[in-house]
Short mmCIF file of C-alpha atoms and ligand atoms in Angstrom, two decimals:
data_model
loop_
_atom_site.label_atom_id
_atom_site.label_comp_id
_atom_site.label_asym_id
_atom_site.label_seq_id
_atom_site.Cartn_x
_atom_site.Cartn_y
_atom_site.Cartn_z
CA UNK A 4 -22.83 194.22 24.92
CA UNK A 5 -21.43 192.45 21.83
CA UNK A 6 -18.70 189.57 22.92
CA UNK A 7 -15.87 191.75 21.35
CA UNK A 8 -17.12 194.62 23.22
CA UNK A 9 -16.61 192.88 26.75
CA UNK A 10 -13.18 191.19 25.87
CA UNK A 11 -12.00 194.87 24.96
CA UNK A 12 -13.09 196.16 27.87
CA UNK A 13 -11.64 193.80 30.19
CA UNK A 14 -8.51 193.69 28.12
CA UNK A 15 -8.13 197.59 28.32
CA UNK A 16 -9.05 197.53 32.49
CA UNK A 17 -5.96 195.19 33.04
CA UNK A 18 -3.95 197.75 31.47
CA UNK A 19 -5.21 200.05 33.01
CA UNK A 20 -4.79 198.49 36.25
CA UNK A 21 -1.35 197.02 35.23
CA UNK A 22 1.74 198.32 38.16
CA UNK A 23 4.95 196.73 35.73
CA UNK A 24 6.68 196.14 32.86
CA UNK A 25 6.19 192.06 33.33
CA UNK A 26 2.83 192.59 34.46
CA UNK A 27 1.73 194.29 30.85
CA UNK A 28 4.03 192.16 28.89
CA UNK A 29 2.00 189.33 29.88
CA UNK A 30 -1.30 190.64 29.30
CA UNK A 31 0.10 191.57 25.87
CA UNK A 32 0.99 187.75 25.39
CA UNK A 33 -2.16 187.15 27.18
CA UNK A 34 -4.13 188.75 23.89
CA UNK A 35 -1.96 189.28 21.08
CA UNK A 36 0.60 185.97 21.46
CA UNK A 37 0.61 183.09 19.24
CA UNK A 38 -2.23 181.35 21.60
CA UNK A 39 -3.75 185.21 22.78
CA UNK A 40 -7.44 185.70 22.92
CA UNK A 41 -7.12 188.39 20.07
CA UNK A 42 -5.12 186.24 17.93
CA UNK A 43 -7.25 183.35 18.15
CA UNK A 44 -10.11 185.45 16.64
CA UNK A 45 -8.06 186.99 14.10
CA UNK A 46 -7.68 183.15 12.93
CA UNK A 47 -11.00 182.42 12.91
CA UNK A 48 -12.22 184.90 10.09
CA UNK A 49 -10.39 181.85 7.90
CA UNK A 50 -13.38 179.97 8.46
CA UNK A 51 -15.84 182.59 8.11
CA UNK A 52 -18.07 183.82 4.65
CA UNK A 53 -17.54 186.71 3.02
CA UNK A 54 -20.08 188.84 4.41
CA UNK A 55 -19.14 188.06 8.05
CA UNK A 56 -15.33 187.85 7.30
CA UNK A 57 -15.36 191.77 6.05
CA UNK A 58 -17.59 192.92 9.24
CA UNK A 59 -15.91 190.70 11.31
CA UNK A 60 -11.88 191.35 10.50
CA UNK A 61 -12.30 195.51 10.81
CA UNK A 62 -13.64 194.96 13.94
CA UNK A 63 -11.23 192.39 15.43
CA UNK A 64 -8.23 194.36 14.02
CA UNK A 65 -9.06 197.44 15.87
CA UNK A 66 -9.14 196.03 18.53
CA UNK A 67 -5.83 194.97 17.80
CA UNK A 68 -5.04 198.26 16.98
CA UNK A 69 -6.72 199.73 20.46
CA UNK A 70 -4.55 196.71 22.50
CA UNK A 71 -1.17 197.74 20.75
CA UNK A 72 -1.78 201.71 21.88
CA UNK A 73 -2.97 201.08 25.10
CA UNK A 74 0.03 198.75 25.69
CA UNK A 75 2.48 201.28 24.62
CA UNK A 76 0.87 204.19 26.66
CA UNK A 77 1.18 202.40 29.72
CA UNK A 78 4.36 201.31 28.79
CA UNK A 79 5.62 204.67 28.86
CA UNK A 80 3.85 205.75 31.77
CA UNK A 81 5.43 202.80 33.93
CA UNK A 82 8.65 204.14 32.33
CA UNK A 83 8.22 207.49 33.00
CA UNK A 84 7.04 206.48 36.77
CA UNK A 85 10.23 204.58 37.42
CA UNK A 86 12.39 208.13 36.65
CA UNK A 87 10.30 210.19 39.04
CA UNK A 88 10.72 207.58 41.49
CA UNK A 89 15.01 208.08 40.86
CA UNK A 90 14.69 211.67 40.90
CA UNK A 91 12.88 211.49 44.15
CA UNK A 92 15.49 209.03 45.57
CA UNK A 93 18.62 209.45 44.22
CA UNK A 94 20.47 212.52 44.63
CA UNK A 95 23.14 214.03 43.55
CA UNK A 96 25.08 217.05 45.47
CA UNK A 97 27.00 218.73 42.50
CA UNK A 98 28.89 221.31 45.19
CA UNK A 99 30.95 218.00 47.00
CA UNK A 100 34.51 218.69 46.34
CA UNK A 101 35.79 215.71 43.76
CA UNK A 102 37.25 212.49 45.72
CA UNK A 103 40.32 212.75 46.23
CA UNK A 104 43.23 211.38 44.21
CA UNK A 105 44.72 208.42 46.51
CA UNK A 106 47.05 206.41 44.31
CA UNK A 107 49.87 205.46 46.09
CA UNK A 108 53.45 205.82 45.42
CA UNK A 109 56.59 203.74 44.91
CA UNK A 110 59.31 205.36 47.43
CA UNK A 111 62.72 206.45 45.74
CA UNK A 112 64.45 203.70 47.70
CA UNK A 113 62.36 201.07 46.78
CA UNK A 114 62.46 202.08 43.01
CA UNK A 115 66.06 202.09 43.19
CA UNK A 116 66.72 198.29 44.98
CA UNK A 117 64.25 197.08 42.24
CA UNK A 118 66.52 198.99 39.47
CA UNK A 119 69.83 197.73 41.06
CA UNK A 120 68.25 194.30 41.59
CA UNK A 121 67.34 194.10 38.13
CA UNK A 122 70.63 195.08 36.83
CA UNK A 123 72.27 192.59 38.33
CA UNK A 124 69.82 189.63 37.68
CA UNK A 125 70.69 190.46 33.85
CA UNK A 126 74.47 189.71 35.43
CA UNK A 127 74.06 186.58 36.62
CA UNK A 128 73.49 187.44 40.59
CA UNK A 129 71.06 186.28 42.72
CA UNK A 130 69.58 187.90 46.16
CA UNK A 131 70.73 186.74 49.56
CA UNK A 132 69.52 188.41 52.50
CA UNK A 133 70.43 188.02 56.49
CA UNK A 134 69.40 189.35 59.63
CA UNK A 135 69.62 192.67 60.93
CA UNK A 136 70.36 191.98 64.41
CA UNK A 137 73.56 190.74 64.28
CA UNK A 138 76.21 188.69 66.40
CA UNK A 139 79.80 190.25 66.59
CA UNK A 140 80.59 187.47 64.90
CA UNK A 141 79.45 187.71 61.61
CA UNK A 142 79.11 191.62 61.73
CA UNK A 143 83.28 192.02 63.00
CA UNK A 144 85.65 188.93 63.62
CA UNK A 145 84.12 186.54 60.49
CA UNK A 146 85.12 189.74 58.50
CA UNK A 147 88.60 189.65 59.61
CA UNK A 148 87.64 192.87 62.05
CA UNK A 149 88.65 191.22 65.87
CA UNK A 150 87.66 193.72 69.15
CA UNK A 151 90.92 195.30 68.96
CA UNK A 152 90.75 196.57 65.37
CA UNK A 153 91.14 199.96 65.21
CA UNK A 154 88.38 199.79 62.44
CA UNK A 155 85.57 198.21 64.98
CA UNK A 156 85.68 202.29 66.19
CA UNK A 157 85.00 203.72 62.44
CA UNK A 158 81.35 201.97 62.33
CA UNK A 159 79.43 203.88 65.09
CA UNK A 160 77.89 200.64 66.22
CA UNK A 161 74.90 200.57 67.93
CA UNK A 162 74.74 197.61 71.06
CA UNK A 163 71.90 195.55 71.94
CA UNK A 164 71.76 194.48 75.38
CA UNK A 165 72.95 190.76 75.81
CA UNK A 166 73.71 188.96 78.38
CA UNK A 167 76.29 186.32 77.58
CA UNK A 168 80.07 187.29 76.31
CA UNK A 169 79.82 184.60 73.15
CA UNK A 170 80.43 186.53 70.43
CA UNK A 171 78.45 184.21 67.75
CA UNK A 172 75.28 185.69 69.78
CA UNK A 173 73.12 188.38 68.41
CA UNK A 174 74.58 191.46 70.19
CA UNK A 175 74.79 194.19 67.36
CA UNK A 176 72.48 196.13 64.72
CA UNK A 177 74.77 195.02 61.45
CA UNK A 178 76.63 197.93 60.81
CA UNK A 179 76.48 196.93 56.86
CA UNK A 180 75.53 194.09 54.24
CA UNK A 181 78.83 192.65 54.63
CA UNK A 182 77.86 189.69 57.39
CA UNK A 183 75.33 188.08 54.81
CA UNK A 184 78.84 187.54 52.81
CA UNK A 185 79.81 184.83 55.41
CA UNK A 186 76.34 183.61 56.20
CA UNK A 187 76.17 182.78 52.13
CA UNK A 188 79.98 181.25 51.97
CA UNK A 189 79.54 179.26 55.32
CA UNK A 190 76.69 177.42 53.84
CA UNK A 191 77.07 174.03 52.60
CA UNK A 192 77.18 174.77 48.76
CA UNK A 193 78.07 178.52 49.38
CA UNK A 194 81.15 179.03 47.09
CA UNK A 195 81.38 179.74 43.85
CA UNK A 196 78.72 181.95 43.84
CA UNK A 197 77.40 185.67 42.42
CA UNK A 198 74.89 187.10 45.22
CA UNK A 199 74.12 190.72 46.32
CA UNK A 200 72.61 191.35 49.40
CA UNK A 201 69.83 194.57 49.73
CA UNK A 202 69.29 195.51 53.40
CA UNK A 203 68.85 198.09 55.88
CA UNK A 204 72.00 198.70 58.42
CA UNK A 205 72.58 201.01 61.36
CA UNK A 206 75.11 203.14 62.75
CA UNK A 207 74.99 205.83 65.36
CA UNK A 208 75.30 209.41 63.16
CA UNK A 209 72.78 212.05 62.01
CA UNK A 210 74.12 214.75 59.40
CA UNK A 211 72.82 216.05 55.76
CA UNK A 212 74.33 212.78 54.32
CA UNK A 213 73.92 210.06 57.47
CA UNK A 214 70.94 208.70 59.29
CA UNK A 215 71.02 205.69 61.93
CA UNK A 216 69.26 203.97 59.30
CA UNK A 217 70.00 203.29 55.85
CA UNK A 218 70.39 201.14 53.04
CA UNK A 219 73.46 198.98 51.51
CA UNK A 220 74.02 196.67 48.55
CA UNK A 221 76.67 194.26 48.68
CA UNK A 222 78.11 192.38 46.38
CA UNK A 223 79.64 189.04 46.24
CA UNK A 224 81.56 186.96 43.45
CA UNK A 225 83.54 184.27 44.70
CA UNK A 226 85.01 181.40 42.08
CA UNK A 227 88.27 179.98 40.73
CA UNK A 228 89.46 182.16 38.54
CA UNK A 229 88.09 185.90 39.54
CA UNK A 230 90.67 188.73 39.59
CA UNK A 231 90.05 192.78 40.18
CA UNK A 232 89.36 193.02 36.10
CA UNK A 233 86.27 191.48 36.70
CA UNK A 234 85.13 193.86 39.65
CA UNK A 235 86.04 196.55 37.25
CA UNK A 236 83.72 195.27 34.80
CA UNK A 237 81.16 194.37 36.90
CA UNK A 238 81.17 197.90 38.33
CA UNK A 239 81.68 199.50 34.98
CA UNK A 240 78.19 197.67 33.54
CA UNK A 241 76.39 198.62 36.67
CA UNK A 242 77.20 202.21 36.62
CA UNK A 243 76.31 201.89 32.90
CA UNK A 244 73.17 200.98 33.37
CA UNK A 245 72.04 202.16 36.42
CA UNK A 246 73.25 206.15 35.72
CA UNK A 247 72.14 205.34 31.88
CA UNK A 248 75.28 206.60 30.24
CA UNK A 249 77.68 205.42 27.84
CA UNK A 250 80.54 206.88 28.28
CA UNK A 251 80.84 206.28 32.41
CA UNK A 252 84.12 206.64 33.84
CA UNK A 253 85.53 204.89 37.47
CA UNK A 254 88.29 205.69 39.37
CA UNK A 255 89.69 202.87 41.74
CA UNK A 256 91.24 204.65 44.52
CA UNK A 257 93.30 202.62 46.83
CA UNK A 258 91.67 202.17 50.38
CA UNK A 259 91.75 199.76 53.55
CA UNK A 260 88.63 197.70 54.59
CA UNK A 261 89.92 195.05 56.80
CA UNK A 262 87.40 191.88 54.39
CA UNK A 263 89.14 192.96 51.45
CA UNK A 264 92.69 192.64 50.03
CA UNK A 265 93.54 194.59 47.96
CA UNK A 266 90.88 197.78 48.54
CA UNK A 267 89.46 200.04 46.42
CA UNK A 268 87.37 202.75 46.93
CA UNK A 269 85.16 203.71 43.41
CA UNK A 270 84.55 206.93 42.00
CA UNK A 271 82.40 208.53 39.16
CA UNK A 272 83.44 211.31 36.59
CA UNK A 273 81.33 213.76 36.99
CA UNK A 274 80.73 217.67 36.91
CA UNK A 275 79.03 220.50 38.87
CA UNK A 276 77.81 222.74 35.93
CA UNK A 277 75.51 225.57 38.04
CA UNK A 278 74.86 223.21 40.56
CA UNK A 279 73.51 220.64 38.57
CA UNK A 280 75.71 217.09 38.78
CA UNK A 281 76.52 215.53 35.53
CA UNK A 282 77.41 212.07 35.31
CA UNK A 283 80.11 210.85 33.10
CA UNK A 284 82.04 213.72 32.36
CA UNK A 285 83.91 216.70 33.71
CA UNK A 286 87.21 216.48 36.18
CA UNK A 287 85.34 215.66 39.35
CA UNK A 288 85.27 212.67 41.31
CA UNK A 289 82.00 211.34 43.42
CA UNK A 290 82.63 208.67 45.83
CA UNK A 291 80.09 205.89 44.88
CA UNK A 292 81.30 202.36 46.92
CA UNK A 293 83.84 200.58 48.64
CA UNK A 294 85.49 197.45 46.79
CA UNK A 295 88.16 194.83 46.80
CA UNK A 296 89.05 191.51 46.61
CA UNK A 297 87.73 189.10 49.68
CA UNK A 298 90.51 188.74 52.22
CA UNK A 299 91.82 185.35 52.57
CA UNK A 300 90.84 185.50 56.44
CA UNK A 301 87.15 186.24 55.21
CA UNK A 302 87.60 182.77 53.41
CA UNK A 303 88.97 180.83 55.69
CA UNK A 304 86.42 182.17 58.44
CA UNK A 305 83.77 180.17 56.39
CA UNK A 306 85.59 177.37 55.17
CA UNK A 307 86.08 177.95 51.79
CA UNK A 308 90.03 177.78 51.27
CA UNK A 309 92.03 180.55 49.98
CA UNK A 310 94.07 178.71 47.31
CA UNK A 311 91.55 177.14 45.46
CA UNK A 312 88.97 179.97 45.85
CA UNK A 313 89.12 183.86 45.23
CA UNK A 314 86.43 186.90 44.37
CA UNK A 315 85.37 190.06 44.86
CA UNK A 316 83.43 192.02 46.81
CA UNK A 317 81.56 195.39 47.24
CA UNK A 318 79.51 197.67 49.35
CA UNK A 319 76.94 200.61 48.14
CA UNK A 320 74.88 202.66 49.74
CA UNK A 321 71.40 202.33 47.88
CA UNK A 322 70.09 205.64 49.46
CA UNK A 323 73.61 207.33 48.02
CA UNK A 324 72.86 206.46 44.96
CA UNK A 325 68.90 207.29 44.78
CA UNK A 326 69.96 210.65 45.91
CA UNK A 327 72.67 210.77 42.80
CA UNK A 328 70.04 209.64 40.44
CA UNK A 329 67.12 211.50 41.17
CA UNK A 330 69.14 214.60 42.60
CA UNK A 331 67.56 214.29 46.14
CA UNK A 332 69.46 216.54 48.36
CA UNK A 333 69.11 215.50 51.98
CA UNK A 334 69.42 211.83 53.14
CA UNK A 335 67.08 212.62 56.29
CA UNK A 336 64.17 213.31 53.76
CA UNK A 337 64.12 209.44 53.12
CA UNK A 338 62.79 208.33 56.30
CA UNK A 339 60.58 211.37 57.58
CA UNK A 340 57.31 210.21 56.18
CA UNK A 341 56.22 213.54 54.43
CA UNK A 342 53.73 212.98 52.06
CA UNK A 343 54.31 216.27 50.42
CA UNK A 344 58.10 214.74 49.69
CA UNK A 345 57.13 211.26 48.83
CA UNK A 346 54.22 213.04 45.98
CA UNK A 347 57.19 214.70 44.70
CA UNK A 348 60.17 212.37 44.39
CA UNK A 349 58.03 209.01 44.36
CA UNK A 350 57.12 206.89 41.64
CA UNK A 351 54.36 206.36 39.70
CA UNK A 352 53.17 202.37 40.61
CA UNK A 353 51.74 201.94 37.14
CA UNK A 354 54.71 203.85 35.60
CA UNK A 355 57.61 203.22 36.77
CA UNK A 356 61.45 203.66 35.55
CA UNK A 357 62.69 200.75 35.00
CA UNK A 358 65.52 199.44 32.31
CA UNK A 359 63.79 197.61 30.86
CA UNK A 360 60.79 200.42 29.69
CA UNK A 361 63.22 203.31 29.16
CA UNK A 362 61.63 204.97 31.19
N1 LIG B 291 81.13 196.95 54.23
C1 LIG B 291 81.76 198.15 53.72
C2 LIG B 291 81.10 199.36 54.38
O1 LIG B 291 80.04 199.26 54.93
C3 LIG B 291 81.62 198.25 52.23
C4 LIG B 291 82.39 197.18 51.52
C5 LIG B 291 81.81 195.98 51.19
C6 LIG B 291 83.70 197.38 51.17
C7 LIG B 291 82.51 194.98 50.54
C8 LIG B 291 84.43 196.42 50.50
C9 LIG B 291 83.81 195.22 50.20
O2 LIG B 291 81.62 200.44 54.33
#
């Protein structure tokens, strides 16, 4: 057997025998490289007569040829071995009902506290927050409420057991955001300041429109020179914003909180066209908050004194107003957990409503 003859063979048996890719790629390199067996006698018909060279180069060039095909038939064989092995492997099971669709979704009363929160940011406040168990303390006397107040029976307070009679120890669930006003003002550089305070309170009463739980938003501006025009404002910019209509209309009725001198309880304008609420317009009145200026008691409670300080404050009910926006009928639905409910009046986490998306 000629010397070309046994090179061929051998060549063509490791392909034969070759298992991978890598494994024929280097018996490719192996022959037809830069340095390959094959190549090296492809140089060497340079050197050779004419007779030889014309003998010589058909032969070494089909063997070339005979490398290259052989290569590339085993090449697709390997390939074509690799997709039998993932169709014998992998599986698919085209009658599995699709995943399901588990995105999450932003609860009504969270979307509203980040809407409120953000509204009043762009005014200038900043968040305070305090404790929901609460002493009678800050949660009555601080706020100018003492035991025999006839107004310490209107808030349905719920009583944790304690066993001492000092009334600066925890003893209550906060009956509303309006403690965190004196734990702010009491502070060493309390006053002036522009806070609001987001937070869950409790009183004892279950109906359409009251659950044990719920959530408030005060409000608190205390400075030198703040009068009921700015609460007005304030209020009127809020509702502005919040309800997104230009035209918004407030009514400050005149009320009695004991913190607050003079009161005001705020209404919106607003309209019952076939059930539907409109904002803004019509010759009804919806209840929205309770207002006024901070009592001088309040003040002095915390140390800040009366004649050189003054401001406003106000209390809203978050969940009130989620159900006003987004026309949610029954408080209770808030808190029951239904998934069903939450799909339907919750918000998108990658889409959300905010002001500043117009959304
Ligand atoms: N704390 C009052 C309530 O819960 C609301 C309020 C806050 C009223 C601040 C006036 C000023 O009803």
């Amino acid at each position: 057997m000629s010397e070309v003859k046994k090179i061929e063979k051998n060549i063509l048996k490791l392909i034969s025998s070759s298992k991978s890719l890598d494994e024929l790629e280097k018996i490719r390199v192996d022959a037809l490289g830069k340095k390959g067996i094959v190549s090296n006698l492809l140089k060497s018909i340079g050197s050779m007569n004419e007779k030889e060279r014309k003998v010589k180069a058909s032969l070494f060039n089909s063997l070339k040829d005979k490398i290259i095909q052989n290569i590339e038939k085993k090449k697709n064989l390997i390939y074509e071995n690799i997709i039998n092995e993932k169709i014998s492997t992998e599986w698919l099971d085209l009658t599995r009902p699709t995943r399901p669709d588990n995105r999450g979704k932003i609860h009504p009363i969270s979307q509203v506290t980040e809407e409120i929160i953000e509204i009043f940011s762009d005014l200038g406040f900043s968040i305070a927050e305090g404790p929901q168990i609460e002493s009678d303390w800050y949660n009555f006397d601080a706020l100018n409420i003492p035991p025999e107040h006839p107004a310490r029976q209107e808030f349905d307070t719920f009583y944790v057991k304690n066993n001492s009679d000092i009334i600066a120890e925890p003893n209550v669930l906060r009956t509303h955001t309006s403690p965190v006003q004196i734990r702010h003002m009491e502070k060493k550089n309390g006053v002036p300041c522009r806070i609001i305070v987001p937070g869950k309170v409790f009183r004892s009463d279950y109906d359409q429109t009251h659950t044990p739980m719920f959530n408030q938003l005060e409000g608190l501006a205390i400075d030198t020179d703040i009068n009921m025009s700015h609460l007005k404002w304030t209020l009127e910019e809020f509702c502005r914003a919040f309800f997104d209509i230009d035209n918004v209309s407030l009514r400050f009725r005149s009320s009695h909180f004991p913190f607050t001198e003079p009161s005001a309880e705020v209404d919106i304008r607003c309209s019952w066209v076939d059930g539907l609420l409109k904002l803004g317009q019509g010759d009804n009145w919806l209840e929205i908050l309770g207002s006024g200026m901070v009592h001088p008691n309040v003040l002095n409670a915390c140390n800040v004194d009366p004649e050189k300080y003054q401001g406003f404050a106000f209390g809203m009910g978050i969940d009130r107003l989620a159900m006003l926006k987004y026309g949610i009928p029954d408080l209770r639905s808030f808190f029951e957990s239904d998934f069903r409910w939450l799909d339907h009046y919750g918000f998108d986490p990658l889409n959300k409503p905010s002001i500043h998306n117009g959304l």
